[in-house]
PDB file of C-alpha atoms in Angstrom:
ATOM      1  CA  LEU A   1       9.166  -6.264  31.857  1.00 40.00           C
ATOM      2  CA  GLU A   2       6.419  -3.970  32.392  1.00 43.00           C
ATOM      3  CA  ALA A   3       9.106  -1.265  32.281  1.00 46.00           C
ATOM      4  CA  ARG A   4       9.709  -2.372  29.218  1.00 44.00           C
ATOM      5  CA  ASP A   5       5.996  -2.600  27.954  1.00 51.00           C
ATOM      6  CA  PRO A   6       4.577   0.760  28.783  1.00 50.00           C
ATOM      7  CA  LEU A   7       1.429   0.233  25.995  1.00 47.00           C
ATOM      8  CA  GLN A   8       0.286  -2.605  28.688  1.00 50.00           C
ATOM      9  CA  ARG A   9      -0.576   0.750  31.494  1.00 49.00           C
ATOM     10  CA  ARG A  10      -2.090   2.873  28.368  1.00 61.00           C
ATOM     11  CA  SER A  11      -5.789   2.664  27.911  1.00 80.00           C
ATOM     12  CA  VAL A  12      -7.814   1.405  24.561  1.00 79.00           C
ATOM     13  CA  ILE A  13      -8.519   4.540  23.932  1.00 83.00           C
ATOM     14  CA  GLY A  14      -5.633   6.394  24.243  1.00 83.00           C
ATOM     15  CA  GLU A  15      -3.554   3.461  21.845  1.00 85.00           C
ATOM     16  CA  LEU A  16      -6.100   3.914  19.001  1.00 85.00           C
ATOM     17  CA  ALA A  17      -5.813   8.166  19.419  1.00 84.00           C
ATOM     18  CA  SER A  18      -1.768   7.464  19.375  1.00 87.00           C
ATOM     19  CA  ARG A  19       0.747   8.507  16.839  1.00 90.00           C
ATOM     20  CA  ASN A  20       1.394   5.608  15.299  1.00 90.00           C
ATOM     21  CA  VAL A  21      -1.942   4.508  14.997  1.00 92.00           C
ATOM     22  CA  VAL A  22      -2.705   7.625  13.323  1.00 94.00           C
ATOM     23  CA  PHE A  23       0.165   7.780  10.852  1.00 95.00           C
ATOM     24  CA  LEU A  24      -0.951   3.809  10.116  1.00 95.00           C
ATOM     25  CA  SER A  25      -4.887   5.311   9.332  1.00 95.00           C
ATOM     26  CA  LEU A  26      -3.648   7.838   6.903  1.00 96.00           C
ATOM     27  CA  ALA A  27      -1.360   5.468   4.837  1.00 96.00           C
ATOM     28  CA  TYR A  28      -3.522   2.365   4.621  1.00 96.00           C
ATOM     29  CA  PHE A  29      -5.966   5.584   3.530  1.00 97.00           C
ATOM     30  CA  GLY A  30      -3.325   6.379   0.754  1.00 96.00           C
ATOM     31  CA  LEU A  31      -2.119   2.633  -0.081  1.00 97.00           C
ATOM     32  CA  VAL A  32      -6.530   1.470  -0.178  1.00 96.00           C
ATOM     33  CA  ALA A  33      -6.961   4.640  -2.671  1.00 95.00           C
ATOM     34  CA  SER A  34      -4.170   3.356  -4.813  1.00 96.00           C
ATOM     35  CA  LEU A  35      -5.634  -0.494  -4.829  1.00 95.00           C
ATOM     36  CA  ASN A  36      -8.834   0.614  -5.263  1.00 94.00           C
ATOM     37  CA  ALA A  37      -7.982   3.158  -8.656  1.00 93.00           C
ATOM     38  CA  ASN A  38      -5.761  -0.045  -9.478  1.00 93.00           C
ATOM     39  CA  THR A  39      -8.403  -2.672  -9.613  1.00 91.00           C
ATOM     40  CA  THR A  40     -11.101  -0.657 -11.314  1.00 92.00           C
ATOM     41  CA  TRP A  41      -9.347   1.145 -13.966  1.00 92.00           C
ATOM     42  CA  THR A  42      -6.902  -1.384 -15.155  1.00 92.00           C
ATOM     43  CA  PRO A  43      -8.820  -2.229 -18.064  1.00 91.00           C
ATOM     44  CA  GLN A  44      -9.791   1.272 -18.619  1.00 91.00           C
ATOM     45  CA  ILE A  45      -5.838   1.550 -18.754  1.00 91.00           C
ATOM     46  CA  VAL A  46      -5.010  -1.622 -21.273  1.00 92.00           C
ATOM     47  CA  ARG A  47      -7.917   0.181 -23.349  1.00 90.00           C
ATOM     48  CA  ALA A  48      -6.438   3.124 -23.477  1.00 88.00           C
ATOM     49  CA  PHE A  49      -3.123   2.362 -24.584  1.00 87.00           C
ATOM     50  CA  ALA A  50      -3.856  -0.424 -26.551  1.00 85.00           C
ATOM     51  CA  GLY A  51      -5.678   1.275 -29.124  1.00 78.00           C
ATOM     52  CA  SER A  52      -7.530  -1.104 -31.116  1.00 78.00           C
ATOM     53  CA  ALA A  53      -7.158  -4.275 -29.635  1.00 80.00           C
ATOM     54  CA  ASN A  54     -10.325  -6.087 -28.945  1.00 87.00           C
ATOM     55  CA  LEU A  55     -11.693  -7.154 -25.335  1.00 86.00           C
ATOM     56  CA  SER A  56     -10.456 -10.428 -24.997  1.00 89.00           C
ATOM     57  CA  LEU A  57      -7.107  -9.579 -25.632  1.00 90.00           C
ATOM     58  CA  ILE A  58      -7.169  -6.439 -23.584  1.00 90.00           C
ATOM     59  CA  GLY A  59      -8.878  -8.687 -20.689  1.00 91.00           C
ATOM     60  CA  VAL A  60      -5.388 -11.419 -21.347  1.00 93.00           C
ATOM     61  CA  ILE A  61      -3.037  -7.912 -21.058  1.00 93.00           C
ATOM     62  CA  ALA A  62      -5.414  -6.558 -17.668  1.00 93.00           C
ATOM     63  CA  ALA A  63      -4.389 -10.109 -16.075  1.00 95.00           C
ATOM     64  CA  ILE A  64      -0.666  -9.764 -16.873  1.00 96.00           C
ATOM     65  CA  PRO A  65      -0.102  -7.280 -14.579  1.00 96.00           C
ATOM     66  CA  ALA A  66      -2.161  -9.158 -11.592  1.00 95.00           C
ATOM     67  CA  ILE A  67      -0.480 -12.417 -12.294  1.00 96.00           C
ATOM     68  CA  ILE A  68       3.116 -11.407 -11.613  1.00 97.00           C
ATOM     69  CA  ALA A  69       1.728  -9.803  -8.228  1.00 97.00           C
ATOM     70  CA  ALA A  70       0.353 -12.828  -7.110  1.00 96.00           C
ATOM     71  CA  ALA A  71       3.123 -14.210  -8.038  1.00 97.00           C
ATOM     72  CA  ALA A  72       5.334 -12.031  -5.756  1.00 97.00           C
ATOM     73  CA  MET A  73       3.435 -11.450  -3.279  1.00 96.00           C
ATOM     74  CA  PRO A  74       4.614 -14.694  -1.104  1.00 96.00           C
ATOM     75  CA  VAL A  75       8.446 -14.193  -2.283  1.00 96.00           C
ATOM     76  CA  TRP A  76       8.607 -10.947  -0.831  1.00 96.00           C
ATOM     77  CA  GLY A  77       6.856 -12.091   2.271  1.00 94.00           C
ATOM     78  CA  LEU A  78       9.440 -14.666   2.863  1.00 95.00           C
ATOM     79  CA  HIS A  79      11.556 -12.406   2.169  1.00 95.00           C
ATOM     80  CA  SER A  80      10.757 -10.323   4.500  1.00 93.00           C
ATOM     81  CA  ASP A  81      10.207 -12.909   6.739  1.00 91.00           C
ATOM     82  CA  ARG A  82      13.962 -14.178   6.147  1.00 93.00           C
ATOM     83  CA  HIS A  83      15.901 -10.655   6.854  1.00 90.00           C
ATOM     84  CA  ASP A  84      13.718  -9.933   9.760  1.00 88.00           C
ATOM     85  CA  GLU A  85      13.004  -6.684   8.675  1.00 90.00           C
ATOM     86  CA  ARG A  86       9.407  -4.990   8.077  1.00 89.00           C
ATOM     87  CA  PRO A  87       9.954  -1.096   7.583  1.00 90.00           C
ATOM     88  CA  TRP A  88      11.285  -1.659   4.255  1.00 93.00           C
ATOM     89  CA  HIS A  89       9.784  -4.006   2.618  1.00 94.00           C
ATOM     90  CA  LEU A  90       6.368  -2.705   3.556  1.00 95.00           C
ATOM     91  CA  VAL A  91       7.959   1.375   2.144  1.00 96.00           C
ATOM     92  CA  LEU A  92       9.681   0.044  -1.211  1.00 97.00           C
ATOM     93  CA  PRO A  93       6.511  -1.220  -2.721  1.00 97.00           C
ATOM     94  CA  LEU A  94       4.744   2.144  -2.247  1.00 97.00           C
ATOM     95  CA  LEU A  95       7.272   3.320  -3.865  1.00 97.00           C
ATOM     96  CA  LEU A  96       7.175   0.986  -6.393  1.00 97.00           C
ATOM     97  CA  ALA A  97       3.626   1.045  -7.319  1.00 97.00           C
ATOM     98  CA  ALA A  98       3.940   5.077  -7.152  1.00 97.00           C
ATOM     99  CA  VAL A  99       6.993   4.997 -10.216  1.00 97.00           C
ATOM    100  CA  GLY A 100       4.485   2.585 -12.107  1.00 97.00           C
ATOM    101  CA  TRP A 101       2.082   4.945 -12.280  1.00 97.00           C
ATOM    102  CA  LEU A 102       4.427   7.943 -13.062  1.00 97.00           C
ATOM    103  CA  LEU A 103       5.633   5.266 -15.874  1.00 96.00           C
ATOM    104  CA  ILE A 104       2.212   5.547 -16.847  1.00 95.00           C
ATOM    105  CA  VAL A 105       1.422   9.150 -17.144  1.00 94.00           C
ATOM    106  CA  ALA A 106       4.804  10.018 -18.733  1.00 94.00           C
ATOM    107  CA  SER A 107       5.223   6.768 -21.513  1.00 91.00           C
ATOM    108  CA  ASP A 108       3.420   6.991 -24.497  1.00 89.00           C
ATOM    109  CA  LEU A 109       4.542   3.530 -25.478  1.00 92.00           C
ATOM    110  CA  ALA A 110       2.616   0.467 -25.066  1.00 91.00           C
ATOM    111  CA  SER A 111       5.366  -1.261 -23.677  1.00 92.00           C
ATOM    112  CA  LEU A 112       6.458   1.133 -20.730  1.00 95.00           C
ATOM    113  CA  GLN A 113       2.782   1.630 -19.378  1.00 95.00           C
ATOM    114  CA  LEU A 114       2.401  -2.192 -19.069  1.00 95.00           C
ATOM    115  CA  LEU A 115       5.448  -2.065 -17.858  1.00 96.00           C
ATOM    116  CA  GLY A 116       4.406   1.069 -15.452  1.00 96.00           C
ATOM    117  CA  LEU A 117       1.271  -1.547 -14.694  1.00 97.00           C
ATOM    118  CA  ILE A 118       2.475  -4.209 -13.412  1.00 97.00           C
ATOM    119  CA  ALA A 119       4.756  -2.194 -11.064  1.00 97.00           C
ATOM    120  CA  ALA A 120       1.788  -0.374  -9.540  1.00 97.00           C
ATOM    121  CA  THR A 121      -0.133  -3.304  -9.299  1.00 97.00           C
ATOM    122  CA  THR A 122       3.272  -5.490  -8.129  1.00 97.00           C
ATOM    123  CA  GLY A 123       3.814  -2.989  -5.257  1.00 97.00           C
ATOM    124  CA  ASN A 124       0.493  -2.518  -4.468  1.00 97.00           C
ATOM    125  CA  TYR A 125      -0.217  -5.516  -3.289  1.00 97.00           C
ATOM    126  CA  CYS A 126       2.976  -6.173  -1.874  1.00 97.00           C
ATOM    127  CA  ALA A 127       2.678  -3.214  -0.006  1.00 97.00           C
ATOM    128  CA  MET A 128      -0.684  -5.210   1.356  1.00 95.00           C
ATOM    129  CA  ALA A 129       0.820  -8.489   2.046  1.00 93.00           C
ATOM    130  CA  MET A 130       3.538  -6.417   4.755  1.00 94.00           C
ATOM    131  CA  PHE A 131       1.476  -3.082   6.005  1.00 95.00           C
ATOM    132  CA  TRP A 132      -1.059  -5.873   8.587  1.00 92.00           C
ATOM    133  CA  THR A 133       2.076  -6.827  10.048  1.00 90.00           C
ATOM    134  CA  ILE A 134       2.825  -3.311  11.286  1.00 91.00           C
ATOM    135  CA  PRO A 135      -0.710  -2.887  13.636  1.00 89.00           C
ATOM    136  CA  ALA A 136      -0.464  -6.576  14.685  1.00 85.00           C
ATOM    137  CA  SER A 137       3.273  -5.425  16.359  1.00 83.00           C
ATOM    138  CA  ALA A 138       3.306  -5.108  20.757  1.00 78.00           C
ATOM    139  CA  ALA A 139       5.159  -2.091  19.664  1.00 79.00           C
ATOM    140  CA  ILE A 140       1.958  -0.206  17.757  1.00 84.00           C
ATOM    141  CA  LEU A 141      -0.177  -2.042  19.830  1.00 84.00           C
ATOM    142  CA  SER A 142      -0.875  -3.825  22.651  1.00 84.00           C
ATOM    143  CA  PRO A 143      -3.184  -7.376  22.351  1.00 84.00           C
ATOM    144  CA  GLY A 144      -6.191  -5.729  24.375  1.00 84.00           C
ATOM    145  CA  ALA A 145      -6.036  -2.810  21.760  1.00 88.00           C
ATOM    146  CA  ARG A 146      -4.964  -4.473  19.200  1.00 89.00           C
ATOM    147  CA  PRO A 147      -8.729  -5.078  16.945  1.00 90.00           C
ATOM    148  CA  ALA A 148     -10.270  -1.864  17.674  1.00 91.00           C
ATOM    149  CA  GLY A 149      -7.018  -0.465  16.639  1.00 91.00           C
ATOM    150  CA  ILE A 150      -7.193  -2.690  13.383  1.00 93.00           C
ATOM    151  CA  ALA A 151     -11.284  -1.953  13.124  1.00 94.00           C
ATOM    152  CA  LEU A 152     -10.098   1.479  13.257  1.00 94.00           C
ATOM    153  CA  ILE A 153      -7.008   1.622  10.633  1.00 95.00           C
ATOM    154  CA  ASN A 154      -9.252  -0.369   8.535  1.00 95.00           C
ATOM    155  CA  SER A 155     -12.356   1.987   7.926  1.00 94.00           C
ATOM    156  CA  VAL A 156      -9.982   4.965   7.159  1.00 95.00           C
ATOM    157  CA  GLY A 157      -8.718   2.850   5.192  1.00 92.00           C
ATOM    158  CA  GLN A 158     -12.221   2.520   3.670  1.00 92.00           C
ATOM    159  CA  VAL A 159     -12.603   6.253   3.350  1.00 93.00           C
ATOM    160  CA  GLY A 160      -9.980   6.156   0.189  1.00 91.00           C
ATOM    161  CA  ALA A 161     -11.692   3.471  -1.443  1.00 90.00           C
ATOM    162  CA  ALA A 162     -14.302   5.442  -1.572  1.00 92.00           C
ATOM    163  CA  ILE A 163     -13.334   8.413  -2.643  1.00 92.00           C
ATOM    164  CA  SER A 164     -10.811   6.996  -5.295  1.00 91.00           C
ATOM    165  CA  SER A 165     -12.351   5.474  -8.101  1.00 88.00           C
ATOM    166  CA  PRO A 166     -14.787   8.649  -7.982  1.00 92.00           C
ATOM    167  CA  VAL A 167     -11.862  11.180  -8.010  1.00 94.00           C
ATOM    168  CA  VAL A 168      -9.903   9.387 -10.815  1.00 93.00           C
ATOM    169  CA  GLY A 169     -13.048   8.985 -12.646  1.00 92.00           C
ATOM    170  CA  ALA A 170     -13.929  12.706 -12.575  1.00 94.00           C
ATOM    171  CA  LEU A 171     -10.688  13.768 -13.427  1.00 94.00           C
ATOM    172  CA  LYS A 172     -10.312  11.718 -16.528  1.00 91.00           C
ATOM    173  CA  ASP A 173     -14.270  13.206 -17.188  1.00 92.00           C
ATOM    174  CA  PHE A 174     -13.088  16.980 -17.144  1.00 93.00           C
ATOM    175  CA  THR A 175      -9.170  16.419 -18.591  1.00 92.00           C
ATOM    176  CA  GLY A 176     -10.106  13.613 -21.186  1.00 89.00           C
ATOM    177  CA  SER A 177      -7.016  11.438 -20.278  1.00 88.00           C
ATOM    178  CA  PHE A 178      -5.959   9.285 -16.873  1.00 90.00           C
ATOM    179  CA  THR A 179      -3.051  11.675 -16.280  1.00 92.00           C
ATOM    180  CA  SER A 180      -4.429  13.774 -13.513  1.00 94.00           C
ATOM    181  CA  GLY A 181      -6.106  10.763 -11.543  1.00 94.00           C
ATOM    182  CA  LEU A 182      -3.139   8.693 -11.781  1.00 95.00           C
ATOM    183  CA  LEU A 183      -0.840  11.758 -10.703  1.00 96.00           C
ATOM    184  CA  PHE A 184      -3.130  12.087  -7.589  1.00 96.00           C
ATOM    185  CA  VAL A 185      -3.105   8.234  -6.799  1.00 96.00           C
ATOM    186  CA  THR A 186       0.808   8.633  -6.716  1.00 97.00           C
ATOM    187  CA  ALA A 187       0.088  11.362  -4.606  1.00 97.00           C
ATOM    188  CA  MET A 188      -1.422   9.112  -1.969  1.00 96.00           C
ATOM    189  CA  LEU A 189       1.561   5.982  -2.244  1.00 97.00           C
ATOM    190  CA  LEU A 190       3.324   9.244  -1.724  1.00 97.00           C
ATOM    191  CA  VAL A 191       1.622   9.722   2.077  1.00 96.00           C
ATOM    192  CA  ALA A 192       1.137   6.305   2.487  1.00 96.00           C
ATOM    193  CA  ALA A 193       5.041   5.404   1.989  1.00 96.00           C
ATOM    194  CA  PHE A 194       6.074   8.752   4.443  1.00 96.00           C
ATOM    195  CA  PHE A 195       3.877   8.251   6.890  1.00 95.00           C
ATOM    196  CA  GLY A 196       4.026   4.205   7.105  1.00 94.00           C
ATOM    197  CA  ALA A 197       7.928   4.365   7.193  1.00 93.00           C
ATOM    198  CA  ALA A 198       7.372   6.766  10.526  1.00 92.00           C
ATOM    199  CA  ALA A 199       5.477   3.734  12.387  1.00 90.00           C
ATOM    200  CA  ALA A 200       7.278   0.770  11.031  1.00 86.00           C
ATOM    201  CA  GLN A 201      10.155   1.991  12.335  1.00 83.00           C
ATOM    202  CA  HIS A 202       9.187   1.293  15.521  1.00 70.00           C
ATOM    203  CA  VAL A 203       8.616  -1.994  14.487  1.00 71.00           C
ATOM    204  CA  GLN A 204      10.835  -5.213  15.327  1.00 58.00           C
ATOM    205  CA  THR A 205      10.502  -8.670  13.988  1.00 56.00           C
ATOM    206  CA  PRO A 206      10.352 -11.354  16.531  1.00 51.00           C
ATOM    207  CA  GLY A 207      13.646 -13.132  15.692  1.00 50.00           C
ATOM    208  CA  ARG A 208      15.248  -9.508  15.896  1.00 47.00           C
ATOM    209  CA  GLN A 209      12.894  -9.346  19.157  1.00 45.00           C
ATOM    210  CA  ALA A 210      14.215 -12.579  20.422  1.00 38.00           C
ATOM    211  CA  VAL A 211      18.199 -11.687  19.874  1.00 34.00           C
ATOM    212  CA  ARG A 212      17.683  -9.138  21.950  1.00 35.00           C
TER     213      ARG A 212
END
């Protein structure tokens, strides 16, 4: 058993500096950058495509993506558990969110922009629901290093949260639209998908480990 679990023989510092922890830190940076843009700028994005709608209606429209995301998260998590699969259940929502932001950028139709916002919000939150199952795996961090590893990953992610809204806001002020800011957020999601996939490929769910 010890020969099959090399993490047990590594120091905590060594685990924190490992490839997978670095990759997950970068992935979480990108995911949280998108999440923060989502929560901060959704009302303004809705106001931009809703035209002359009053503030009450804008608030109702802005709540639609969050309601759908809240319903989708447990369904996506249950689907992941039933199929004993984590990597694609992390990567696909990240890509869905990226497509959602691009749809907002590419379309002038309010209905398509709302659809893009729904996709971005649902993808962001379903990815978040899956993300922490990856560093919690023994393939990534040993039990002794897990608290420090999760804290490190979370700290890097908070940097993404701190810079995301100012970057999107500055780009909007500079260009007069959300296009460049949302392209920045899309790029962050692609970074998250790439590094998340690279780290998550080493993760096995308890069901698959039991089979072996």
